Coordinates of C-alpha atoms and ligand atoms in Angstrom, one line a residue:
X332 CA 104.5 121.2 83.3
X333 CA 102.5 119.7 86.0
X334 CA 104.9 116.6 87.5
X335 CA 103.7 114.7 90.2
X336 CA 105.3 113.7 93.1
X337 CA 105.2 110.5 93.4
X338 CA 107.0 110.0 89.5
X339 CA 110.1 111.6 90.8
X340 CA 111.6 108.3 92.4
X341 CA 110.8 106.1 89.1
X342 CA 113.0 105.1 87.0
X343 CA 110.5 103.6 85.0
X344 CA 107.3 105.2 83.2
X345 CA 105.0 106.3 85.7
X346 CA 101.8 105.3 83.8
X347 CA 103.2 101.4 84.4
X348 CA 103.3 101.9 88.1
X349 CA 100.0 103.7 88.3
X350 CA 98.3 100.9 85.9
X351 CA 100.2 98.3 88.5
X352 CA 98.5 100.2 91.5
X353 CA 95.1 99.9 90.0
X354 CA 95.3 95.8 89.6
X355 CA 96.3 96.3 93.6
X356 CA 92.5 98.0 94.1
X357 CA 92.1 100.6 96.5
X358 CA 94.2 100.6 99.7
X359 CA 91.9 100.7 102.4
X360 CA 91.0 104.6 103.9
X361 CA 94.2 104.8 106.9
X362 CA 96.9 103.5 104.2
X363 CA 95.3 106.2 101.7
X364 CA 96.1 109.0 104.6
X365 CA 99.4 108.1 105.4
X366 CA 99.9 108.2 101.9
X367 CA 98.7 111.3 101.6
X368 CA 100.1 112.4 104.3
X369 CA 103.8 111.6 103.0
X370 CA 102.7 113.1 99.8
X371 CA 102.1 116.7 101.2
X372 CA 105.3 116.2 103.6
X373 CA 107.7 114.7 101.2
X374 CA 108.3 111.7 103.5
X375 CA 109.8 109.0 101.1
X376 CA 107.3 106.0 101.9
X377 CA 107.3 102.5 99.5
X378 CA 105.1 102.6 96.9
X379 CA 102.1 100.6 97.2
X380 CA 103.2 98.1 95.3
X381 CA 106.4 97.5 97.1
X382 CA 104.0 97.1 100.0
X383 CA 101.9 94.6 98.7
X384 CA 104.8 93.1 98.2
X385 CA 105.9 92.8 101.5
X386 CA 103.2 91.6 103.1
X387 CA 103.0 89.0 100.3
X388 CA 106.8 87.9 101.4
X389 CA 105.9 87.7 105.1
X390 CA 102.4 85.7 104.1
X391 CA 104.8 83.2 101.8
X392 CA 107.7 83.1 104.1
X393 CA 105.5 82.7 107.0
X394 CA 107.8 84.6 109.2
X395 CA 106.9 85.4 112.2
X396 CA 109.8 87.8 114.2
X397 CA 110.3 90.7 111.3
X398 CA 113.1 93.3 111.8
X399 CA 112.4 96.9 109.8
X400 CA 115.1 99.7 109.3
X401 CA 113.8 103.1 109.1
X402 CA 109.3 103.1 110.2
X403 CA 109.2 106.4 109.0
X404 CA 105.6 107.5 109.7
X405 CA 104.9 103.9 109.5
X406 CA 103.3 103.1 106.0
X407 CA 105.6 99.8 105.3
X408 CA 105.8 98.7 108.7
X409 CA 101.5 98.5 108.6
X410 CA 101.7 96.8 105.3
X411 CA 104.7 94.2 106.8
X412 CA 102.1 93.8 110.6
X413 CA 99.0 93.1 108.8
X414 CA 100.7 89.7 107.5
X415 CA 102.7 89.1 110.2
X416 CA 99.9 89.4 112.8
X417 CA 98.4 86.6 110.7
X418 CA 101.4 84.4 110.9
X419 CA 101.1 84.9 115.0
X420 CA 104.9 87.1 114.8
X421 CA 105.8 90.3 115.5
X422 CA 107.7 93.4 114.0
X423 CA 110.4 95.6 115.5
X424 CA 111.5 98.7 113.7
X425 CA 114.0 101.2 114.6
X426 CA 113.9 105.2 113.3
X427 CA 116.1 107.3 114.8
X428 CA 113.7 110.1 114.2
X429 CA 111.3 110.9 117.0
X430 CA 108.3 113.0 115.5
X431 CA 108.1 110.3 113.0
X432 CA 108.1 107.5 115.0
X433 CA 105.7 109.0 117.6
X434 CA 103.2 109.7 114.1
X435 CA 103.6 106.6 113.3
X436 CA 102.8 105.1 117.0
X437 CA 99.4 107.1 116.6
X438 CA 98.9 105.3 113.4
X439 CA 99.5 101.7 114.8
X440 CA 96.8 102.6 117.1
X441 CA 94.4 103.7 115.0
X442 CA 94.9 100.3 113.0
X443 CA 94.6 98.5 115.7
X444 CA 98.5 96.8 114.8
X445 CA 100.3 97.9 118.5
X446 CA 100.5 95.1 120.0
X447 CA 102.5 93.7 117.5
X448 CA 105.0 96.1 116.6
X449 CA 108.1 97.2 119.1
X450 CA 109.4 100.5 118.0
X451 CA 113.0 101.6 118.9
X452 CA 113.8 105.0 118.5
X453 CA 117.6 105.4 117.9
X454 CA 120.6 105.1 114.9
X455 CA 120.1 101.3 113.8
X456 CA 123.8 101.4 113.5
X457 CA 124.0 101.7 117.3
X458 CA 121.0 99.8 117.7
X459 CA 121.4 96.4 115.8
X460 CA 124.6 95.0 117.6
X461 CA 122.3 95.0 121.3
X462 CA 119.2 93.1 119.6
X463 CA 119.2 90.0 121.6
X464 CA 117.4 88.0 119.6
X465 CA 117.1 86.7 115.9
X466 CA 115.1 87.6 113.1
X467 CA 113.6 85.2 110.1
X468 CA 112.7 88.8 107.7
X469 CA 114.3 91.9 107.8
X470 CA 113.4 95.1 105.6
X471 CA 116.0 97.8 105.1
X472 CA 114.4 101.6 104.1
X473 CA 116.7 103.9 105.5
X474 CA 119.5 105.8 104.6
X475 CA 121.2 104.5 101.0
X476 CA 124.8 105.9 102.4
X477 CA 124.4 103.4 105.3
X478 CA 123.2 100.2 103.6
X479 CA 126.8 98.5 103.8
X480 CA 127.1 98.9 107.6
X481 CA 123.6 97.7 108.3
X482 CA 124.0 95.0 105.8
X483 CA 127.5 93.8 108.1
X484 CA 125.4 94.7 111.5
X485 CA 121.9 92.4 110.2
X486 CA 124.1 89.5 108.7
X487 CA 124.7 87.5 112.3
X488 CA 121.2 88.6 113.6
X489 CA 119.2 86.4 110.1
X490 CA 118.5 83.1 110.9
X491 CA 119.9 80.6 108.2
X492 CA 117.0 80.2 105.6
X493 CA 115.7 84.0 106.7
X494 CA 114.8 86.9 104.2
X495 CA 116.2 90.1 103.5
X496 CA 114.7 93.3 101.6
X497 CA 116.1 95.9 101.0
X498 CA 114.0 99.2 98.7
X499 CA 115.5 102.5 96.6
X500 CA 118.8 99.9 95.3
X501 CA 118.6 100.9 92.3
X502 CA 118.1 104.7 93.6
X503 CA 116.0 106.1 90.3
X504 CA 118.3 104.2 88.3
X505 CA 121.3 105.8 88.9
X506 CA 123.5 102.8 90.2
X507 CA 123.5 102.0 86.5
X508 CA 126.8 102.5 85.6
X509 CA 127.5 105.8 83.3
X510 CA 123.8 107.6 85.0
X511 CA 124.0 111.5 85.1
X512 CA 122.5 112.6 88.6
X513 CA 123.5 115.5 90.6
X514 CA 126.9 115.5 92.4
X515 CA 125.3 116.0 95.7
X516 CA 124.0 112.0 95.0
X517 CA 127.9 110.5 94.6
X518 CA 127.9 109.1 98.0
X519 CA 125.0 107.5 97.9
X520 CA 124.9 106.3 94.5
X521 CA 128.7 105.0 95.3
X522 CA 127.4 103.4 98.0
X523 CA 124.7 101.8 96.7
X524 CA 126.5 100.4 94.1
X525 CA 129.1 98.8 96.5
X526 CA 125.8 97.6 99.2
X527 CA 124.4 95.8 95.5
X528 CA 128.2 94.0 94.5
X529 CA 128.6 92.9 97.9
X530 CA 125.3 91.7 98.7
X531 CA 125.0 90.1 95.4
X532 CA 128.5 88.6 95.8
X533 CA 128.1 87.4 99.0
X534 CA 128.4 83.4 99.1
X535 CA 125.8 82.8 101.9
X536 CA 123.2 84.9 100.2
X537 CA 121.0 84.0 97.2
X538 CA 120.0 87.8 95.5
X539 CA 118.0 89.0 92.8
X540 CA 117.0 92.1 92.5
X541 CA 113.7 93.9 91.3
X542 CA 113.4 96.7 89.0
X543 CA 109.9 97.9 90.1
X544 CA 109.4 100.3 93.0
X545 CA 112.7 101.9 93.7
X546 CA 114.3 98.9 93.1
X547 CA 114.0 96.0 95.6
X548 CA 116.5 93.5 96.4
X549 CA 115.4 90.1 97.9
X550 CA 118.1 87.7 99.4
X551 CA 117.7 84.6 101.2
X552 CA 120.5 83.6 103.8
X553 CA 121.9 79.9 102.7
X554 CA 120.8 77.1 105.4
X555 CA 124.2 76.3 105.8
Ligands
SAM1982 C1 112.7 106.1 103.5 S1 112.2 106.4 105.1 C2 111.4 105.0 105.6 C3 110.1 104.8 105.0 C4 109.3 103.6 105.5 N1 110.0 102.4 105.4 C5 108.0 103.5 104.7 O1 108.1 103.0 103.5 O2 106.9 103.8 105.2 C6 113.8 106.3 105.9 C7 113.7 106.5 107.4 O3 115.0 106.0 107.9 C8 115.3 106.8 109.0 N2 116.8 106.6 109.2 C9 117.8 107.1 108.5 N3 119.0 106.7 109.0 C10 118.7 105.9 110.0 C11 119.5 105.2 110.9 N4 120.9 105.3 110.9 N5 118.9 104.5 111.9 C12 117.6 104.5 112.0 N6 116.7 105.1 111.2 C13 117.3 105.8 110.2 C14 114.9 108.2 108.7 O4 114.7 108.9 109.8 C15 113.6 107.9 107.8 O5 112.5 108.1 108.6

């Protein structure tokens, strides 16, 4: 049976996401690429919707210095610039994979988005406590056995009132309690499910979390 690709991180039916991408219309021919591109490669990317999403955030929260954890070849850090460049900000995203984050450089370029973006290349877990400055959105897409430690390292860097995303919470559904996956998922599953309690938990946050995409969480930090 032919399966494709891109159904293997839904939890939900495929046809609802594909219906979903149709009301988005037809990303523009450099987005299509990359997508592509991750397609071929197996580089997890957001879905298009989780994109749209995004830049709709930054457009409605009108923020303007936007931290991203894990560019990948850079598909969700275009989708997160295009809005911010309208809001007069600008995005700094951290991988700590070089080949990626050099493809994604050459994709910047070609979409005109590099003076906008600062890319860091380098473990975010190293990289978050030297950031000298705050940030009023930040989007976490790296790896799901890490999301507790950068969720301790990002709290003192969002301003009160700032925004944080974070994709793949609900990892293919498997943070649901009793899920079968494969043993080679505990870790992140377990820690996934611990990043979601605490987050949700947490006193100074306001949560609620998304079942489309991966799963997307969306917390605002309290004003005071
Ligand atoms: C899911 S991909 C990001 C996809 C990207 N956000 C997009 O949608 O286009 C996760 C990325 O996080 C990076 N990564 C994993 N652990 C990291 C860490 N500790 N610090 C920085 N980057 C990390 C990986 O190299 C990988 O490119």
């Amino acid at each position: 049976m032919y399966i494709d690709e891109r159904a293997i991180g839904l939890f939900y039916p495929f046809e609802m996401e594909r219906y979903l991408e149709t009301l988005l219309g037809e990303r523009d021919p450099l987005l299509k690429e990359i997508e592509e591109q991750a397609l071929q490669e197996t580089i997890p990317v957001v879905t298009p919707m989780v994109g749209n999403f995004l830049n709709l955030m930054i457009t409605m929260s009108r923020a303007r210095a936007v931290l991203e954890i894990g560019t990948a070849i850079g598909y969700s850090t275009i989708w997160l610039t295009r809005a911010v460049e309208k809001n007069g900000g600008h995005v700094t995203t951290i991988d700590l994979n070089r080949d990626r984050l050099t493809r994604a450089i050459q994709y910047f370029e070609r979409a005109e988005l590099r003076e906008y973006i600062t890319t860091i290349d380098g473990d975010a877990r190293k990289i978050l406590p030297q950031l000298p400055s705050m940030f009023d959105f930040v989007f976490i897409d790296a790896a799901k056995g890490e999301y507790l430690d950068y969720l301790n390292l990002i709290y003192p860097l969002i301003i009160p009132g700032g925004v944080l995303v974070v994709d793949n919470v609900l990892f293919r559904g498997w943070v649901v309690p009793d899920s079968t996956f494969p043993p080679k998922y505990d870790r992140m599953v377990g820690g996934l499910r611990q990043f979601l309690q605490e987050l949700c938990q947490n006193p100074d946050f306001t949560t609620t979390v998304l079942p489309f995409g991966d799963g997307v969480s969306v917390s605002q930090k309290k004003l005071v």
